[in-house]
Short mmCIF file of C-alpha atoms and ligand atoms in Angstrom, two decimals:
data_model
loop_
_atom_site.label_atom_id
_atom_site.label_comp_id
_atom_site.label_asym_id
_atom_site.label_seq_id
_atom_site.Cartn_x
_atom_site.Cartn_y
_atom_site.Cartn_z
CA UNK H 173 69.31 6.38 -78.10
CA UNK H 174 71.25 9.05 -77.15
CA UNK H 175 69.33 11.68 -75.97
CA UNK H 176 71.58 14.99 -77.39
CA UNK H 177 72.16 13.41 -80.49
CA UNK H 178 69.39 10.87 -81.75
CA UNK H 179 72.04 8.56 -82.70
CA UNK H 180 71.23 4.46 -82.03
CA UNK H 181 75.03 3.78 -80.44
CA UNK H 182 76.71 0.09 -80.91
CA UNK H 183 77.27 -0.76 -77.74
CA UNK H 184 76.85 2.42 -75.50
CA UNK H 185 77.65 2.85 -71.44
CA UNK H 186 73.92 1.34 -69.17
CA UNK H 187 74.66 2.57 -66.08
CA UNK H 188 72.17 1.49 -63.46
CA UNK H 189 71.62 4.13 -60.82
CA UNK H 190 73.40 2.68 -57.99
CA UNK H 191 77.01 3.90 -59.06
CA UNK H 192 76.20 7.46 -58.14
CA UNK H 193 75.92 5.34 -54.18
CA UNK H 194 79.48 4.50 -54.68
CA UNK H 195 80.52 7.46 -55.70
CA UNK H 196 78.99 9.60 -53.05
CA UNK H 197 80.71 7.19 -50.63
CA UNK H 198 83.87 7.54 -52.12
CA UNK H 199 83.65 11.36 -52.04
CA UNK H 200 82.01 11.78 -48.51
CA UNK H 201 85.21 9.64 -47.12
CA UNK H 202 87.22 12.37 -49.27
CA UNK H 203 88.73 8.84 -50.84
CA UNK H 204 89.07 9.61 -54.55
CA UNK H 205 92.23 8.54 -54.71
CA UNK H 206 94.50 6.56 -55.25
CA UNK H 207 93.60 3.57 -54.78
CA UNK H 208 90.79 2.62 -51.66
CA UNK H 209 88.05 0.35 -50.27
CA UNK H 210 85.94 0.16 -53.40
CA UNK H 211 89.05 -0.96 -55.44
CA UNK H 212 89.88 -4.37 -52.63
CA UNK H 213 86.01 -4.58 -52.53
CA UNK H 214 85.49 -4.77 -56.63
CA UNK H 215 88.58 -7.07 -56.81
CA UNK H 216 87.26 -9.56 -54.07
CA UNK H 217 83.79 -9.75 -55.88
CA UNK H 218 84.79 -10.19 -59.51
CA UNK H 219 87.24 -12.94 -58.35
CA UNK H 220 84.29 -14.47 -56.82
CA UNK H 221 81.71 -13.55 -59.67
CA UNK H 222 84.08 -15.90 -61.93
CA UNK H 223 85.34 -18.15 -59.48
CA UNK H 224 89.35 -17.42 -59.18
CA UNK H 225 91.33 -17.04 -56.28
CA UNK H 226 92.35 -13.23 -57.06
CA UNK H 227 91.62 -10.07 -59.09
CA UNK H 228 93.85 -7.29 -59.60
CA UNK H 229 91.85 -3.53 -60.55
CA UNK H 230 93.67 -1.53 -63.31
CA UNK H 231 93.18 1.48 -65.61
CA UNK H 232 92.80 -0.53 -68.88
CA UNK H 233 92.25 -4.14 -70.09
CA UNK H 234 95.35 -3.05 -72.51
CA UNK H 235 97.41 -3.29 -68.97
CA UNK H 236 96.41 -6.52 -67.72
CA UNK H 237 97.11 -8.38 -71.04
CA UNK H 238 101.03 -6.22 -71.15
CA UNK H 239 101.29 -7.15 -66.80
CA UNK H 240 100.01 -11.54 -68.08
CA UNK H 241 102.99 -10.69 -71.04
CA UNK H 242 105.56 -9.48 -68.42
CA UNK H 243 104.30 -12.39 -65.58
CA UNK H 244 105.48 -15.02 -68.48
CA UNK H 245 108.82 -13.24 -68.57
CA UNK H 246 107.68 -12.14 -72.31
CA UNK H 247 110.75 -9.90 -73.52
CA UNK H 248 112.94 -8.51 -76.72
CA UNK H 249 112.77 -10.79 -79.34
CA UNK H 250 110.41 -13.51 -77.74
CA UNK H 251 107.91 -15.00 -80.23
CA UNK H 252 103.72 -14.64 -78.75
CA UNK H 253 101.25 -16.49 -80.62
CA UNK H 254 97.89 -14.38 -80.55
CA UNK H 255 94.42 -14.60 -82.03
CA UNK H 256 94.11 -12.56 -85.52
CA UNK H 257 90.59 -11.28 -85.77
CA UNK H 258 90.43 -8.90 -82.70
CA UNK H 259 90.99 -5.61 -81.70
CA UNK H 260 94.92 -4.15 -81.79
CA UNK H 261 94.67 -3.87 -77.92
CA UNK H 262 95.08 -7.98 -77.86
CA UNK H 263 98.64 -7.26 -79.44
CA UNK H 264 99.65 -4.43 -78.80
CA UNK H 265 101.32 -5.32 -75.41
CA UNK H 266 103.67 -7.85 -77.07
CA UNK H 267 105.15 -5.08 -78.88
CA UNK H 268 105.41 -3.29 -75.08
CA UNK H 269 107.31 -5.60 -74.54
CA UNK H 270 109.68 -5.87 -77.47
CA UNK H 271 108.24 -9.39 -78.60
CA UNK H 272 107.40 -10.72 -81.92
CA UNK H 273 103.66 -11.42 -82.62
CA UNK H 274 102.77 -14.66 -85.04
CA UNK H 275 99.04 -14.19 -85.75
CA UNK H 276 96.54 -17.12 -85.71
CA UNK H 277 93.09 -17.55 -87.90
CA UNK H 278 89.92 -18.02 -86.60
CA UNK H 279 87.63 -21.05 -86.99
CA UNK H 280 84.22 -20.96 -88.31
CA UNK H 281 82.38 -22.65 -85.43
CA UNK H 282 83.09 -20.06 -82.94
CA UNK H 283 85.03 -17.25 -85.09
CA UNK H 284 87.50 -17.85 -82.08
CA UNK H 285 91.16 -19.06 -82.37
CA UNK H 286 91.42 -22.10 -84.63
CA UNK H 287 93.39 -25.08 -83.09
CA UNK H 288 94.09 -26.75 -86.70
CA UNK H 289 95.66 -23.45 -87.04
CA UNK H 290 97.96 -23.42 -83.62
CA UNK H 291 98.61 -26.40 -84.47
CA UNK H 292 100.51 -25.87 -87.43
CA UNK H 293 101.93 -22.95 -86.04
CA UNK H 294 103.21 -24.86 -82.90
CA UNK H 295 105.03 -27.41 -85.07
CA UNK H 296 106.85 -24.87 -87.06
CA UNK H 297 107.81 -22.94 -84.11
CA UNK H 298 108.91 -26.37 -82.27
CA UNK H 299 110.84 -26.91 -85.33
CA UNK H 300 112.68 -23.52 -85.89
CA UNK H 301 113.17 -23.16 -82.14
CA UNK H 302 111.12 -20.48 -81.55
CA UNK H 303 107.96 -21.72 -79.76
CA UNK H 304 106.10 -18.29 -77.68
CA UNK H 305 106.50 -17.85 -74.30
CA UNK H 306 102.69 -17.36 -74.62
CA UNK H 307 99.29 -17.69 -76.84
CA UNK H 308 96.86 -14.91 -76.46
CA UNK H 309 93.86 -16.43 -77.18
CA UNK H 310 90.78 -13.92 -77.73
CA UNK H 311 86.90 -14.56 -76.85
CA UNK H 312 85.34 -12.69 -79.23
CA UNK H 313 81.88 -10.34 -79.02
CA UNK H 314 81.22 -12.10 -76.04
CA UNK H 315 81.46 -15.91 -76.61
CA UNK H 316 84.63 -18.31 -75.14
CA UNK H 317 87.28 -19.95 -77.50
CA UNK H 318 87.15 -23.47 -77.87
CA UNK H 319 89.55 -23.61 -75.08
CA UNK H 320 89.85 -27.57 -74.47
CA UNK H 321 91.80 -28.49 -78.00
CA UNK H 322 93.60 -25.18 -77.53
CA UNK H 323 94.64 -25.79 -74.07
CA UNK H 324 95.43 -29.17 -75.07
CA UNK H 325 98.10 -28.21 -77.42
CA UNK H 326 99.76 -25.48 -75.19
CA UNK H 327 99.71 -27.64 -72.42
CA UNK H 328 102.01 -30.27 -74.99
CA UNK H 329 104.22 -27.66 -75.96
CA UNK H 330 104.38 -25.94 -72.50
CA UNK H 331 103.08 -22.97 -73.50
CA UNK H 332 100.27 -20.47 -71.34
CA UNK H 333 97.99 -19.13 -72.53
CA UNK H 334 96.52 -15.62 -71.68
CA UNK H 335 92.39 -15.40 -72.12
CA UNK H 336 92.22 -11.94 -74.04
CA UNK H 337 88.16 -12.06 -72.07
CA UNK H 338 87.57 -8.57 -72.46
CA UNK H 339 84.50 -8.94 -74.95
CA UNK H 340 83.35 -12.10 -73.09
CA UNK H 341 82.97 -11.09 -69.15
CA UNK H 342 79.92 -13.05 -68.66
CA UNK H 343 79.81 -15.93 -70.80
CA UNK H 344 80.95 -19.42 -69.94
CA UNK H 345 82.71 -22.23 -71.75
CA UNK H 346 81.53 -25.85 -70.24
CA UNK H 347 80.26 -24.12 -66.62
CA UNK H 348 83.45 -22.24 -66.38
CA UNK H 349 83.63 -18.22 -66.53
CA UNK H 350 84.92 -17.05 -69.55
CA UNK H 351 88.59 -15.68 -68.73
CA UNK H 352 88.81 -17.87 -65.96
CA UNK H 353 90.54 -21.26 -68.07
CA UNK H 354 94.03 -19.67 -69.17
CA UNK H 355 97.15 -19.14 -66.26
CA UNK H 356 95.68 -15.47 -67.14
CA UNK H 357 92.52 -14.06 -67.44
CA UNK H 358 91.50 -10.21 -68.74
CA UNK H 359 88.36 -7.76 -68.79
CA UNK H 360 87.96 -4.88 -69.85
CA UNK H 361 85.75 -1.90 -68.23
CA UNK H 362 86.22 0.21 -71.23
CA UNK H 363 82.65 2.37 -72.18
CA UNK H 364 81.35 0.08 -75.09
CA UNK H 365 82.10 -2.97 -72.75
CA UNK H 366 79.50 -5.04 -71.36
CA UNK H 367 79.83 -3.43 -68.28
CA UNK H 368 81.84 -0.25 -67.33
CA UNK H 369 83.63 2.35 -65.33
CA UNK H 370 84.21 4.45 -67.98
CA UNK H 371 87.55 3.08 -68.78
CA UNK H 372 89.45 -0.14 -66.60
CA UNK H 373 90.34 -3.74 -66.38
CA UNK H 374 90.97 -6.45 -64.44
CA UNK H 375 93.45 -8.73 -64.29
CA UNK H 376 92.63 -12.63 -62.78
CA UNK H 377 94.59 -15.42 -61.96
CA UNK H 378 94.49 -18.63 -59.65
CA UNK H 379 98.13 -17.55 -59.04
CA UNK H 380 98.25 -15.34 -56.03
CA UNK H 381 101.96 -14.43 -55.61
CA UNK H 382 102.07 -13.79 -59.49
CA UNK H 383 98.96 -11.24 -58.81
CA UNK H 384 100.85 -9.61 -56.09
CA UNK H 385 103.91 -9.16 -58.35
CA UNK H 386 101.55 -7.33 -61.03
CA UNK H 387 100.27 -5.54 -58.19
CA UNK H 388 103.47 -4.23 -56.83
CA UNK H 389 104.65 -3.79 -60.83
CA UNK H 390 101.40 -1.58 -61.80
CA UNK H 391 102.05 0.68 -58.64
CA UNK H 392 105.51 2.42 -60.22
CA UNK H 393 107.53 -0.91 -58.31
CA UNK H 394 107.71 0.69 -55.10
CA UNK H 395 110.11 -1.31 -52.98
CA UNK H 396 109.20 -1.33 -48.74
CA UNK H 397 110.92 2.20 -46.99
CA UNK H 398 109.80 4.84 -46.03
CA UNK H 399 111.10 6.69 -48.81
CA UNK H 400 110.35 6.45 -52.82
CA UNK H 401 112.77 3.56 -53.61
CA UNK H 402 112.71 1.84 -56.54
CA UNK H 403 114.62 -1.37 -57.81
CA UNK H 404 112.04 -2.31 -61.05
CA UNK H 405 110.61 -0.87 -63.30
CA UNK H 406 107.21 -0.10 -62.90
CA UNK H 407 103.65 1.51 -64.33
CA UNK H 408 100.98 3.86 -63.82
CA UNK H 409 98.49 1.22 -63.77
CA UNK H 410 95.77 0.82 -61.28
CA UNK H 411 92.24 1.92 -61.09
CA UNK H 412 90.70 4.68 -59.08
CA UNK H 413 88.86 4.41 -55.63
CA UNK H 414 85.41 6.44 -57.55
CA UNK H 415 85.94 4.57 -60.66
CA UNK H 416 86.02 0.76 -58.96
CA UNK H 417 82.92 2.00 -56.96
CA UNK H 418 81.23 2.38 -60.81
CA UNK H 419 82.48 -1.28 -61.70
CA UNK H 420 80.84 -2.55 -58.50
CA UNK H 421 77.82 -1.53 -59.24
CA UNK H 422 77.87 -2.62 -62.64
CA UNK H 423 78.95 -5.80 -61.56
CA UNK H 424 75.33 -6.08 -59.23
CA UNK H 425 73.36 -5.86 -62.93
CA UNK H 426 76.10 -7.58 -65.25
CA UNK H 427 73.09 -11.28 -64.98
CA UNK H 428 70.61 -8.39 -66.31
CA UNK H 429 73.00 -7.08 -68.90
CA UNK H 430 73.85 -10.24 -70.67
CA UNK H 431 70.18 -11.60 -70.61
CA UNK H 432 69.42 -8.28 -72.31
CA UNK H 433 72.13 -8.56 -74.82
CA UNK H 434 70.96 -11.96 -76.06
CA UNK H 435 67.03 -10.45 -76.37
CA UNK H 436 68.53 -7.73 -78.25
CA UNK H 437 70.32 -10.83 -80.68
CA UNK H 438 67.02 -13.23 -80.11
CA UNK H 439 64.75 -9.93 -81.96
CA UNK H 440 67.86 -9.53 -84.76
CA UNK H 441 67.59 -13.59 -85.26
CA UNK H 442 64.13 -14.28 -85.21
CA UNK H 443 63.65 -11.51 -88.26
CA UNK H 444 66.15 -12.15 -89.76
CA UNK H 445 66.80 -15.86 -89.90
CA UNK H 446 63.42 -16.16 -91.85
CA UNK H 447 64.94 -14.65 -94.83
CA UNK H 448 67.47 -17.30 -95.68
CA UNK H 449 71.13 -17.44 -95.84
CA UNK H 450 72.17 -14.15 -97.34
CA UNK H 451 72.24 -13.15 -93.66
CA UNK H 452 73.90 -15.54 -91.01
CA UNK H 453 74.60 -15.18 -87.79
CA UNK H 454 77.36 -15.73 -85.63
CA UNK H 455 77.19 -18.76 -84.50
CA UNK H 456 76.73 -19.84 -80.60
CA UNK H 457 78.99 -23.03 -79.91
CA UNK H 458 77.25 -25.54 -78.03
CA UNK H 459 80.09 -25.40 -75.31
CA UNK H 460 78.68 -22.58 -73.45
CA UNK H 461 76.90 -19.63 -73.29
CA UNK H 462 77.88 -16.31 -74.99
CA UNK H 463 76.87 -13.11 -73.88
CA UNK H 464 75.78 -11.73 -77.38
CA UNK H 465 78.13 -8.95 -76.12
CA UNK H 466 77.75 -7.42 -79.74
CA UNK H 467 75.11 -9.25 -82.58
CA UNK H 468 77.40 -9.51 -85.57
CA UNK H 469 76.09 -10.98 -88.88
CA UNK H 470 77.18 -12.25 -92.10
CA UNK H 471 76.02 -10.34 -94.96
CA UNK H 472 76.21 -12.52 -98.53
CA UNK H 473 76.28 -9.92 -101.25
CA UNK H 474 74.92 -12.40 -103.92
CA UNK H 475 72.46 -13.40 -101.95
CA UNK H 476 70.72 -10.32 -101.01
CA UNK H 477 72.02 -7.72 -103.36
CA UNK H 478 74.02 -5.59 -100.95
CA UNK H 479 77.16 -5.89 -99.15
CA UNK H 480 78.02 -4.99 -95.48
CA UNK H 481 79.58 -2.02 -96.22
CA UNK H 482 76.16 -0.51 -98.25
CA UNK H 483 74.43 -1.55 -95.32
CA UNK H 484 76.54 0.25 -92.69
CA UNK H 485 76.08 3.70 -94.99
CA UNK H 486 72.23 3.43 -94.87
CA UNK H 487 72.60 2.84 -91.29
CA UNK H 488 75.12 5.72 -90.95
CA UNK H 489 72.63 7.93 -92.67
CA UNK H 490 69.83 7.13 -90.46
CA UNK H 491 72.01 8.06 -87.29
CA UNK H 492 72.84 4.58 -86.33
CA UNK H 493 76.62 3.33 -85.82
CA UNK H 494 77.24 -0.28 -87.05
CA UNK H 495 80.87 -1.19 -87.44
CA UNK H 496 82.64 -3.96 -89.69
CA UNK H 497 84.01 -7.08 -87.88
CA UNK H 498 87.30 -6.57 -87.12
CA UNK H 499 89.66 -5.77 -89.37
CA UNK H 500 92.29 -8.70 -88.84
CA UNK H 501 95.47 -7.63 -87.23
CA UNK H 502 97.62 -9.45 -89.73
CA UNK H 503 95.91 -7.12 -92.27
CA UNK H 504 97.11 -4.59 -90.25
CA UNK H 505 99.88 -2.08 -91.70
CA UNK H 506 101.05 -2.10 -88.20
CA UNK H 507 101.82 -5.85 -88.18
CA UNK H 508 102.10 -6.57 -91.89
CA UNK H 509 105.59 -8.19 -91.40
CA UNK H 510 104.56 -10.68 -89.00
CA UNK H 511 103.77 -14.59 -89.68
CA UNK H 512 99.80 -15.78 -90.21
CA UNK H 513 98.66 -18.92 -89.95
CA UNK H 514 95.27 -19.46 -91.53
CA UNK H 515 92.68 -22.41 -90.79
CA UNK H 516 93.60 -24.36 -93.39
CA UNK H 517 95.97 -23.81 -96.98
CA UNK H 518 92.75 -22.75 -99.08
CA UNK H 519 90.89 -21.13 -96.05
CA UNK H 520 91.24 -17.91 -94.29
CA UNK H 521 88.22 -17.66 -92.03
CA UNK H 522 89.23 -14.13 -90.36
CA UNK H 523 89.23 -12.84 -93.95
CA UNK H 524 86.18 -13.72 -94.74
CA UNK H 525 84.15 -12.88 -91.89
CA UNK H 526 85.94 -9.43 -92.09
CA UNK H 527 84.96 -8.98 -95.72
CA UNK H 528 81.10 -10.24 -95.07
CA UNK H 529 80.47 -9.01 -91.14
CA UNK H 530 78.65 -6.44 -89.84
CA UNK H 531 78.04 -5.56 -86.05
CA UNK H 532 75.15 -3.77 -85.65
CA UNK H 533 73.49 -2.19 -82.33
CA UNK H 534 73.42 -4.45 -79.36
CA UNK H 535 73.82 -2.32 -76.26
CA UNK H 536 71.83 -3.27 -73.52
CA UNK H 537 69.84 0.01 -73.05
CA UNK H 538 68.33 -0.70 -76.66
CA UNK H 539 64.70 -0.44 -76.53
CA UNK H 540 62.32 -2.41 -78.44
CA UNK H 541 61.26 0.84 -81.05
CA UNK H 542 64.74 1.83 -81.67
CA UNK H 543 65.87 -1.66 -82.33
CA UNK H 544 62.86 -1.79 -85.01
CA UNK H 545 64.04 1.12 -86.54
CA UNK H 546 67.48 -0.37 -86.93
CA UNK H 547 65.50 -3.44 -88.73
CA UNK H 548 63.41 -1.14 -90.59
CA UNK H 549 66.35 0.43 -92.05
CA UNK H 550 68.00 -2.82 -93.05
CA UNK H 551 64.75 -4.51 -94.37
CA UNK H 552 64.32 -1.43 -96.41
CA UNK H 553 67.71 -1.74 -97.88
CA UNK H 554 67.92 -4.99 -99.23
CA UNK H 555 64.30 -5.01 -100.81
CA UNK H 556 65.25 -1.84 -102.34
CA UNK H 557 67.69 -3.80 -104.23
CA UNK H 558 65.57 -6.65 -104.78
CA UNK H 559 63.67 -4.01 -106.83
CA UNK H 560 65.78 -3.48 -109.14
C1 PLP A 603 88.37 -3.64 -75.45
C2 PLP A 603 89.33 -4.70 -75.74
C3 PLP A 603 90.62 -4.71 -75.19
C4 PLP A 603 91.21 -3.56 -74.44
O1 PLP A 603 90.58 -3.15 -73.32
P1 PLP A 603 90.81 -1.63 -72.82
O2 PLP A 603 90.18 -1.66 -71.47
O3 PLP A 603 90.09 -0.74 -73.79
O4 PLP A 603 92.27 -1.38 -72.78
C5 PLP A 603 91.43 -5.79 -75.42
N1 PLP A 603 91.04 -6.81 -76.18
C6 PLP A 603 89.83 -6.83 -76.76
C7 PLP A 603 89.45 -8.02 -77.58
C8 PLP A 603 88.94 -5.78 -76.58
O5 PLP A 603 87.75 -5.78 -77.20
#
């Protein structure tokens, strides 16, 4: 709860004490910035918290995934296959870059990229010439892709993929990190993250020299001389010395931070699940372990009377934020002119799960009484209706 305001948040900052050590640090040693220790040091141990060879700090998670786009040599008029139901940061970058998005559905088992789906779109591509110089493939509210048939396919077609991991730092798909599987892998450290420092990302790769280029890319591309010389173009794009001291702190807790997440879900479930299907969860693949990164549920309307969207304005009008699922970016006015491929002919899943979900608080600072308030309010909603 937020102590000005009273409001239960979705998924609010849970800082743990220590970052105000990192931050003295940084200011006793007068290094704020730009870049410094803390930044080589949080790079070295979130390369080996996942288990890659290297790490590169940056201001946003929206700047790894445009840096992975650039690495692949993404440009004007290039085709990039990318997840649909996400948030607009996955895609965004492609248009950075001057590339043409083709949006994928999701499948129900993990509400993560569907491969029937990339299949189909692979073919087509293969057979109009345009296959993507990349997939983006998204891990969403904390759990991994399928990756295996996904990577499969790519790996046919010779196509990389970039892991979109910025909801999923944490979780693991068959004993592997999440974000680790893809030639690219990207977190974010934005504040309704898992973890944060305030606002930053990381980009991670097995692919040293490719890191190095990103590096030398997201530091305004400044050639070796003693002078400013520049023969690329370049960006504004890494992450402050104080700031990297907040993400390794964060880091230290992130083990405490997920278990808390999925006690946060276990509560939700175990009330929940009793009352049938009107209300399902999203699901938890048996491939690996999600983070519960944010509980999102299924709300049937003829089931239990009420739709998602009556349930987020009681919650709204007890102070506590829910949010839909996301809307999907093909449904996007921003992308409306770009290809879809659904999960099957009769089946959009993305739509569905937009129409039905709800995401409701999950942050890892939740206690026990507000959560039962946030229960409270729901279980008083729906037997309001029944009621009636
Ligand atoms: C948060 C988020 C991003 C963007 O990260 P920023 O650090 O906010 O730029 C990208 N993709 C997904 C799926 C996200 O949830």
């Amino acid at each position: 709860m937020n102590k000005l305001t009273n409001r239960i948040y979705l998924s609010p900052p849970h800082m743990c004490g220590s970052e105000l050590m990192y931050i003295n640090e940084a200011f006793d040693s007068n290094w704020i910035a730009p870049l410094g220790p803390n930044v080589e040091a949080f790079e070295k141990e979130l390369a080996s918290y996942v288990g890659v060879e290297g790490a590169l700090a940056l201001n946003s998670g929206t700047a790894a995934i445009h840096l992975a786009l650039r690495l692949l040599g993404v440009s004007k008029g290039d085709a990039v296959f990318c997840s649909s139901l996400t948030f607009v940061a996955s895609a965004n970058p492609i248009l950075y870059q001057g590339a043409i998005p083709v949006f994928i559905d999701s499948e129900p088992g993990s509400w993560n990229m569907s491969p029937q789906a990339l299949e189909r779109a692979l073919m087509d591509a293969e057979r109009s010439n345009t296959l993507p110089k990349a997939v983006i493939v998204v891990n969403l509210y904390g759990q991994s892709a399928d990756l295996d048939p996904l990577l499969n396919l790519c790996n046919h077609y010779g196509v990389p993929i970039i892991e979109d991991a910025a909801e999923s730092l944490g979780a693991t798909y068959k004993n592997k990190a999440s974000g680790t599987i893809g030639k690219y892998g990207v977190y974010s450290f934005n504040g309704n993250k898992i973890i944060t420092t305030s606002g930053g990302g990381m980009l991670v790769s097995n692919d040293k020299a490719s890191l190095d280029k990103a590096r030398f890319w997201a530091t305004q591309s400044r050639d070796q001389a003693v002078y400013y010389q520049h023969s690329e173009m370049g960006y504004n794009y890494r992450l402050s010395n104080i700031l990297a001291g907040v993400g390794r702190a964060q880091l230290q807790v992130l083990e405490d931070r997920v278990n808390s997440r999925r006690e946060v879900f276990n509560r939700y479930y175990n009330h929940f699940s009793k009352m049938g299907n009107g209300i399902r969860f999203m699901p938890e693949a048996n491939f690996g372990r999600s983070t519960r990164w944010l509980t999102a549920l299924m709300i049937d309307k003829d089931k239990v009377g009420v739709s998602s969207l009556d349930l987020l304005a009681e919650l709204e009008k007890m102070n506590i934020e829910a949010r839909p699922v996301w809307k999907p970016l093909h449904l996007q006015p921003l992308f409306s002119m770009y290809k879809y491929y659904s999960h099957s002919q009769f089946e959009s899943i993305s739509e569905q799960l937009f129409k039905n979900g709800l995401c409701i608080p999950s942050g890892s600072s939740l206690t026990e009484k507000e959560q039962n308030k946030v229960i409270g309010c729901i279980d008083h909603c729906l037997s309001s209706v029944k009621r009636l």
